[in-house]
PDB file of C-alpha atoms in Angstrom:
ATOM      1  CA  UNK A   1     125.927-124.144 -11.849  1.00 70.00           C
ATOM      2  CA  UNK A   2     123.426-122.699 -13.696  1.00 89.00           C
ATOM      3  CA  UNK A   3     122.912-121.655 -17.795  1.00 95.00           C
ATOM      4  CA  UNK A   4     123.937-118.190 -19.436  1.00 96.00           C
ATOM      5  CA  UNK A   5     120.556-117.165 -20.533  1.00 97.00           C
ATOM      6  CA  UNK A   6     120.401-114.169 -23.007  1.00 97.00           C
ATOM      7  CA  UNK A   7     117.919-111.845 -24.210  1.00 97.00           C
ATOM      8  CA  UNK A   8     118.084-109.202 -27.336  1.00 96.00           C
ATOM      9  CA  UNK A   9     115.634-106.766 -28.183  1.00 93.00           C
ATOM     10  CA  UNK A  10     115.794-104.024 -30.307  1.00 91.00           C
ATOM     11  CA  UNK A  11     112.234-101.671 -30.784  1.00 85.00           C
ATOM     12  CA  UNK A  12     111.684-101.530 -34.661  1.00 82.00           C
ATOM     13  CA  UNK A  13     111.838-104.371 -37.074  1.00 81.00           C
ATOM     14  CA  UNK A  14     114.228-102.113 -38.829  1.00 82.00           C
ATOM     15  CA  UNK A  15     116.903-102.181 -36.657  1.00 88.00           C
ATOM     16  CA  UNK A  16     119.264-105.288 -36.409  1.00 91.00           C
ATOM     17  CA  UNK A  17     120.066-107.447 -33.317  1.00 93.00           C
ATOM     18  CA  UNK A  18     123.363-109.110 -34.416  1.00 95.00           C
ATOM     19  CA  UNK A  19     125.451-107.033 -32.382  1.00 95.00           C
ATOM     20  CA  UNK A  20     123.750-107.564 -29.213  1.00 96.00           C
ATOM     21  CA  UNK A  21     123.650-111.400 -29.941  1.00 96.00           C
ATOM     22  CA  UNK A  22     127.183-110.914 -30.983  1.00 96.00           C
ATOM     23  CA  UNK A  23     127.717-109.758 -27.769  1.00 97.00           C
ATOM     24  CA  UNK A  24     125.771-112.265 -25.714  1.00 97.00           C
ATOM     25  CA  UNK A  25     127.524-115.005 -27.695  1.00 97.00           C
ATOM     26  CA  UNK A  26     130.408-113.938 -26.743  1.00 96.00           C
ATOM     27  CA  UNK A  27     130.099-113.675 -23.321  1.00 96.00           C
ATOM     28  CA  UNK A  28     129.496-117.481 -23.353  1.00 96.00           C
ATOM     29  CA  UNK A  29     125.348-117.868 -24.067  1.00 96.00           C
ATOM     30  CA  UNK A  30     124.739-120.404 -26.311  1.00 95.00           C
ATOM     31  CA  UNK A  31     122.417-119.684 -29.313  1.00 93.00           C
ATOM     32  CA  UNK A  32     119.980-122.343 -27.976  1.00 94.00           C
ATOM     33  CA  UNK A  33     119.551-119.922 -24.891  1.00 96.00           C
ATOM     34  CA  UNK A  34     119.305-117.504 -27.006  1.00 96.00           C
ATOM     35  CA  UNK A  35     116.184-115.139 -26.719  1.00 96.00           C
ATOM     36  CA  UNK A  36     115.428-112.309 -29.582  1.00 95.00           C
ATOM     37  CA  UNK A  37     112.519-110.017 -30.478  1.00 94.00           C
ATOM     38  CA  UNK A  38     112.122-106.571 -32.247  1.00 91.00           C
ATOM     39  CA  UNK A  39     109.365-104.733 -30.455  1.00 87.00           C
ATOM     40  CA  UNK A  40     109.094-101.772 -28.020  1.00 78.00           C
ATOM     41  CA  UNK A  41     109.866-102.303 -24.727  1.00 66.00           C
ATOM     42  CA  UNK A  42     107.689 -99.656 -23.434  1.00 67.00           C
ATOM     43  CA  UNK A  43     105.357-101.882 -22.399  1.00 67.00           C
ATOM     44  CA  UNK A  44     105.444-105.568 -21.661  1.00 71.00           C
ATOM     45  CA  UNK A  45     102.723-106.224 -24.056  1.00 74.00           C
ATOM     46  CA  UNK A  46     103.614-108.153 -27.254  1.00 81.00           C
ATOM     47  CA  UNK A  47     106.724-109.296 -25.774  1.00 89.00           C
ATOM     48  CA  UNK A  48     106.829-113.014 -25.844  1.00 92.00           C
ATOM     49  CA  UNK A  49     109.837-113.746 -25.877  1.00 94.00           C
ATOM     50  CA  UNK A  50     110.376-111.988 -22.850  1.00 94.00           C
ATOM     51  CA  UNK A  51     107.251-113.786 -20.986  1.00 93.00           C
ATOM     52  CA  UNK A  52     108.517-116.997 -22.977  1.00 94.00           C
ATOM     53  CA  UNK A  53     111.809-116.165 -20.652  1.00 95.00           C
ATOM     54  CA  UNK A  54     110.466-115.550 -17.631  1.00 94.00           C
ATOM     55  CA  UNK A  55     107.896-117.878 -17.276  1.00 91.00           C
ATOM     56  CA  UNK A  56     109.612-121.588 -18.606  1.00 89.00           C
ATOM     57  CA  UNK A  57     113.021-120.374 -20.057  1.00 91.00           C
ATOM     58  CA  UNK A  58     114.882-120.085 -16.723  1.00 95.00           C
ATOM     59  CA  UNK A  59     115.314-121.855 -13.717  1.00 94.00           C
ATOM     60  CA  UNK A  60     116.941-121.951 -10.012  1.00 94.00           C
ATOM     61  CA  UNK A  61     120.525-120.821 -10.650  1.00 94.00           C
ATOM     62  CA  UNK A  62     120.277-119.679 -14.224  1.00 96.00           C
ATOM     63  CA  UNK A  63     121.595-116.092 -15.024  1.00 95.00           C
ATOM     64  CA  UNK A  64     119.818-113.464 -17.524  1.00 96.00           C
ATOM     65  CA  UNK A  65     122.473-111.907 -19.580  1.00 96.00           C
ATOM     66  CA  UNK A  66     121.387-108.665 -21.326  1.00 95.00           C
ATOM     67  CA  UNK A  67     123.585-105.655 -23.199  1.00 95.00           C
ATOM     68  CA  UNK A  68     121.812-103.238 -21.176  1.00 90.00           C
ATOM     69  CA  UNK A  69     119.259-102.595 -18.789  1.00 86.00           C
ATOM     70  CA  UNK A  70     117.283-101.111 -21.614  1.00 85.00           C
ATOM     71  CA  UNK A  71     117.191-103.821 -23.394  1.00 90.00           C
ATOM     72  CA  UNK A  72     115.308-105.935 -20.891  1.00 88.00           C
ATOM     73  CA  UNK A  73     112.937-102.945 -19.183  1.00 83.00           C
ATOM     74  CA  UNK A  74     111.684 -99.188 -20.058  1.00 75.00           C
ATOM     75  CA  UNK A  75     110.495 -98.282 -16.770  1.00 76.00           C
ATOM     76  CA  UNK A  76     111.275 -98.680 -12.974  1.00 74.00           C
ATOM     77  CA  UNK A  77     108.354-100.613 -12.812  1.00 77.00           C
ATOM     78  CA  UNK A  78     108.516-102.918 -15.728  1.00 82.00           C
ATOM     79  CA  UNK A  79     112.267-103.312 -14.291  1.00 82.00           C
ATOM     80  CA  UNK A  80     111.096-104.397 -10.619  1.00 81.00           C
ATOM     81  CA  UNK A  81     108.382-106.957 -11.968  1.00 85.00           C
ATOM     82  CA  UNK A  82     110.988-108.605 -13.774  1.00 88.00           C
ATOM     83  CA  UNK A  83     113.569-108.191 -11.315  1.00 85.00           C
ATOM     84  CA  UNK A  84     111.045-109.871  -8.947  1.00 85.00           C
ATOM     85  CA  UNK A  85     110.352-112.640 -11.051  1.00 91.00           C
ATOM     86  CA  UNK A  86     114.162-113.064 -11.249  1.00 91.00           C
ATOM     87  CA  UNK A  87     114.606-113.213  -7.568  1.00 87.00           C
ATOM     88  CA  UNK A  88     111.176-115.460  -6.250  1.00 91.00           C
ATOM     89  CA  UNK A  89     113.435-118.217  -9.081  1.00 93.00           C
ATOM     90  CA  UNK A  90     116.464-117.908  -8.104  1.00 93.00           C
ATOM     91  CA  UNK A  91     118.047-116.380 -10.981  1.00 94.00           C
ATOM     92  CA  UNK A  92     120.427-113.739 -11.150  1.00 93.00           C
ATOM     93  CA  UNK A  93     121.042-110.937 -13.363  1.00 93.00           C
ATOM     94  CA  UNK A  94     123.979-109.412 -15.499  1.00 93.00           C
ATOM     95  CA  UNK A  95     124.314-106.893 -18.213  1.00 91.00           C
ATOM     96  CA  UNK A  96     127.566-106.233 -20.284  1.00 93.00           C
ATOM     97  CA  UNK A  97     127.451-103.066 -20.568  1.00 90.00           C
ATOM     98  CA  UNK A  98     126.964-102.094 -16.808  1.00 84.00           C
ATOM     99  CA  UNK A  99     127.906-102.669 -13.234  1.00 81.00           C
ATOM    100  CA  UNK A 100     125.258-105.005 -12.942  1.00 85.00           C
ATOM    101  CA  UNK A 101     125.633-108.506 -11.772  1.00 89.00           C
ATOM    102  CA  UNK A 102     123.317-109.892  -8.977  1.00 88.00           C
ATOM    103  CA  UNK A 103     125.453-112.828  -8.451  1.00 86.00           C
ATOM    104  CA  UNK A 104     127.903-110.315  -6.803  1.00 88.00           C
ATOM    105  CA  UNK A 105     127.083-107.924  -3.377  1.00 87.00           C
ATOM    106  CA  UNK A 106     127.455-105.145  -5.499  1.00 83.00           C
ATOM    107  CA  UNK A 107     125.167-106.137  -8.070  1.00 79.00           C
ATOM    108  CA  UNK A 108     122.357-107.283  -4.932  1.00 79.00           C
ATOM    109  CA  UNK A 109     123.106-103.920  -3.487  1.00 82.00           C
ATOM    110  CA  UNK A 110     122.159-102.183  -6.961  1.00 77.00           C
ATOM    111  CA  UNK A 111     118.688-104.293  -6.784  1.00 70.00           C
ATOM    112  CA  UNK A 112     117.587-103.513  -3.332  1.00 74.00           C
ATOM    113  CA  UNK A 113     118.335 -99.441  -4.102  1.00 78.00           C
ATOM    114  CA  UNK A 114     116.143-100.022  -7.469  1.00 68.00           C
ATOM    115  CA  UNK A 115     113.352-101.489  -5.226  1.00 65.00           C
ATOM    116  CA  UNK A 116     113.906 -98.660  -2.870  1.00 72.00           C
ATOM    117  CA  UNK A 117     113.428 -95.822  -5.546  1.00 69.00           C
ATOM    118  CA  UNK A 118     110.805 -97.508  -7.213  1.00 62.00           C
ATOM    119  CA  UNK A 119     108.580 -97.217  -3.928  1.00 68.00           C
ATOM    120  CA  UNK A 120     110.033 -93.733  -3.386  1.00 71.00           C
ATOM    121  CA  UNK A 121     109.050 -93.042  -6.713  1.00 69.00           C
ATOM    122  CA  UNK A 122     105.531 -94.509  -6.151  1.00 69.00           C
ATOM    123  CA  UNK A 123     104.644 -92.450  -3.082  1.00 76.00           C
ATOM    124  CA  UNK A 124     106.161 -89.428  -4.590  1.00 78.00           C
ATOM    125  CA  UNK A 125     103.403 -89.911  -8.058  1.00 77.00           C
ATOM    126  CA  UNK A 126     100.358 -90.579  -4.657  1.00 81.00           C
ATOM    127  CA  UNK A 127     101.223 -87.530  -2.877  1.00 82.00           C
ATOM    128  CA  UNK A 128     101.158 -85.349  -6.369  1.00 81.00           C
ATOM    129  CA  UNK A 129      97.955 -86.801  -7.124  1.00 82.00           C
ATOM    130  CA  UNK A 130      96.505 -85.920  -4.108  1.00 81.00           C
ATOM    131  CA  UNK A 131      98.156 -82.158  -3.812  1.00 78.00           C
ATOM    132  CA  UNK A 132      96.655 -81.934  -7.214  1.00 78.00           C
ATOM    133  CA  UNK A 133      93.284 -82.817  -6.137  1.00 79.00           C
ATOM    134  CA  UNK A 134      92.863 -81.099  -3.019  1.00 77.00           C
ATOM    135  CA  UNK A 135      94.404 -77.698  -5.158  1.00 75.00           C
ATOM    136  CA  UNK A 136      91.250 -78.189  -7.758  1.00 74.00           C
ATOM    137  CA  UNK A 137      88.719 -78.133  -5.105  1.00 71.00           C
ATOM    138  CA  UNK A 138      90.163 -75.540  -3.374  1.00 72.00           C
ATOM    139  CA  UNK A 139      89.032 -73.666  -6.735  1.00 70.00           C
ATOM    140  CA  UNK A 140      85.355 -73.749  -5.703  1.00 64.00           C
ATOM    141  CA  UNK A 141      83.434 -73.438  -8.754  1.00 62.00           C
ATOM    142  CA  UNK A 142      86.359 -73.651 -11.012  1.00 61.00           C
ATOM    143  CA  UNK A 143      87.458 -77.474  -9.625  1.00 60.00           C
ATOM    144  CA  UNK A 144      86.651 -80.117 -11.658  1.00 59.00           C
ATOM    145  CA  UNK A 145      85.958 -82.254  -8.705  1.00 56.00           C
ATOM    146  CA  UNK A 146      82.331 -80.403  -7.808  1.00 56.00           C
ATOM    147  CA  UNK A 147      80.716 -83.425  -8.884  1.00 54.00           C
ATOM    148  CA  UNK A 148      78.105 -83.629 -11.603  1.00 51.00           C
ATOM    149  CA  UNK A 149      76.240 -80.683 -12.789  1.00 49.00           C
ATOM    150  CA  UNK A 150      72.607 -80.801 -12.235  1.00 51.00           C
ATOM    151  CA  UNK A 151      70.260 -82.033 -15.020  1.00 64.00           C
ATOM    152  CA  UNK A 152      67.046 -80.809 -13.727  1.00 73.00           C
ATOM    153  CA  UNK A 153      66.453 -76.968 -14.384  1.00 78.00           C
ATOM    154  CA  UNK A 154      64.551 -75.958 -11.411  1.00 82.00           C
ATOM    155  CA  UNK A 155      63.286 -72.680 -12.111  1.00 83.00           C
ATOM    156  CA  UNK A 156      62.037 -74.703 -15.648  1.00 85.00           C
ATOM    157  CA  UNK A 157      59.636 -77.110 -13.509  1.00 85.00           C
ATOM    158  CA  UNK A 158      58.848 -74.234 -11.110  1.00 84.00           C
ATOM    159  CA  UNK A 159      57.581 -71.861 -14.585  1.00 86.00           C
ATOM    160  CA  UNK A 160      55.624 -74.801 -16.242  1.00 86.00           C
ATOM    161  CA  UNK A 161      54.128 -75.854 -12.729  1.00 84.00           C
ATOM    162  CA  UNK A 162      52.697 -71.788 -12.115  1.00 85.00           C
ATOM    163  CA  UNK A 163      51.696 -72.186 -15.612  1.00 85.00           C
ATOM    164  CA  UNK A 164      49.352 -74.814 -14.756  1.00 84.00           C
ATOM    165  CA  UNK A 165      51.289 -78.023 -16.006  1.00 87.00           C
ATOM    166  CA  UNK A 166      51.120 -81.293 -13.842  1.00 87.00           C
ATOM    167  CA  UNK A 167      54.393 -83.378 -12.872  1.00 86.00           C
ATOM    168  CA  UNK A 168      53.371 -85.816 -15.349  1.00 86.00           C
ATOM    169  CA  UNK A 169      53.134 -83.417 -18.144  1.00 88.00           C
ATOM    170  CA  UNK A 170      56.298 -81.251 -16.942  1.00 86.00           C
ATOM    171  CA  UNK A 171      58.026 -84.785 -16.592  1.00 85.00           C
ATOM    172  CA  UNK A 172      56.736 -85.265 -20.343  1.00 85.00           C
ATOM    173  CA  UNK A 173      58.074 -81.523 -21.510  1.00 85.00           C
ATOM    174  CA  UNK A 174      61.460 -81.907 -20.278  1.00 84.00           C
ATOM    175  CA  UNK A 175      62.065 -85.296 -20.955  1.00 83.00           C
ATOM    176  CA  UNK A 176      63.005 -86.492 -16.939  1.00 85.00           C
ATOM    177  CA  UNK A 177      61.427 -88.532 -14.802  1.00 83.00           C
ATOM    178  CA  UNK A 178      58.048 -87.933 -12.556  1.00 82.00           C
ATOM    179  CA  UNK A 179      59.576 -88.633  -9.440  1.00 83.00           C
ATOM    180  CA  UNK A 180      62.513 -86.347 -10.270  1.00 82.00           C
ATOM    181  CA  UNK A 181      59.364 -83.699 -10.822  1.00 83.00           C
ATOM    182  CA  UNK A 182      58.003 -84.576  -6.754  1.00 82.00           C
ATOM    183  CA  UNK A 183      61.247 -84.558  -5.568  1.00 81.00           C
ATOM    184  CA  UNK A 184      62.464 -81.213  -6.635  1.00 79.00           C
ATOM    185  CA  UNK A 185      58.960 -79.947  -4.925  1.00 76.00           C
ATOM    186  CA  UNK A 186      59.764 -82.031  -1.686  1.00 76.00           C
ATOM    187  CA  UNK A 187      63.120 -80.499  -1.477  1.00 69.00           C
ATOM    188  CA  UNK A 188      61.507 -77.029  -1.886  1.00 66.00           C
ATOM    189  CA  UNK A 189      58.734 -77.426   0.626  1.00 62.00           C
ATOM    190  CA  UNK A 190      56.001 -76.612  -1.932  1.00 58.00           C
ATOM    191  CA  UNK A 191      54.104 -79.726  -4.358  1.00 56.00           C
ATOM    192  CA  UNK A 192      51.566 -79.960  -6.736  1.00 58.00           C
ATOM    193  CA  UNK A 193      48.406 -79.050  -6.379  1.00 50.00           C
ATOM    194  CA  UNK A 194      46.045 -82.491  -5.245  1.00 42.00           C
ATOM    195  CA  UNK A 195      44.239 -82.456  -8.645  1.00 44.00           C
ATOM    196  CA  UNK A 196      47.107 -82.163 -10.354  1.00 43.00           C
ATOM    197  CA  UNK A 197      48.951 -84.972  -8.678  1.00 40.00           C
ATOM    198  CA  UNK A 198      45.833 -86.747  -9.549  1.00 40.00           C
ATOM    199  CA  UNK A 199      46.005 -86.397 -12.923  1.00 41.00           C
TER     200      UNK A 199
END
């Protein structure tokens, strides 16, 4: 048989945690298993006493006691990495609050529909990405996927080149490279005089 292992968290340090450890005591975890912090739970950055949890407070056959499901996550996802750290241990899962205890088929069943609509959830984000994409370059000109605008004005090199400038010196006027200067006459089918590439 395994320890009650709880965890409190509240999201400002103005806010008080004695009725969830209230709570938590009550329900028979003893203040040594006792895990508190006041920070955000939008992310699972800055919360060490969470990772303390996860990663040496519990063990094969323990059971994480929360209020709510709130309480330990803020999003699907942040609910199935923990959930899946629960599970590869061997510990299970109950809040107070809710119809949520893994160590029942009821509570397993909630789990595996949470995985489920976390993937559904995933694909659904993929697809709207890439309907969103393929809309923008269905824009033409408009899409902000037509790639990088050029940074060579051509009808710039083709003016100082009639004007008598070499790709050296053009190169020099606009600030870009030489070979960007031969290039942009290669692609035209027209270059530099000979003198001038000789200069």
């Amino acid at each position: 048989m395994g320890e009650l292992i709880g965890y409190a968290r509240v999201s400002s340090k103005g806010q008080n945690l004695q009725s969830q450890i209230d709570a938590l005591t009550d329900a028979g975890v003893q203040q040594e298993h006792l895990y508190c912090e006041k920070v955000s739970g939008t992310t699972r950055a800055g919360r060490t006493e969470l990772e303390d949890l996860l990663s040496r407070g519990i063990r094969k056959g323990d059971t994480v006691v929360c209020v709510r499901l709130d309480r330990l996550a803020r999003s699907t996802r942040d609910l199935l990495q923990i959930a899946e750290t629960l599970e590869d241990k061997g510990v299970h899962l109950r809040c107070l609050e809710q119809p949520i205890d893994t160590t029942t088929p009821e509570g397993r069943l909630f789990f595996t529909m949470l995985a489920a609509f976390g993937q559904f959830e995933t694909e659904i984000r993929k697809e709207r990405q890439r309907e969103g994409i393929e809309a923008a370059k269905a824009r033409g000109p408009q899409s902000p996927f037509k790639g990088r605008p050029a940074s060579i004005d051509a009808q710039k090199i083709a003016l100082l080149h009639q004007q008598g400038m070499t790709p050296t010196e053009i190169a020099k006027e606009l600030g870009i490279a030489r070979s960007s200067v031969y290039r942009l006459f290669s692609k035209r089918g027209a270059a530099p005089k000979t003198t001038q590439y000789a200069r």
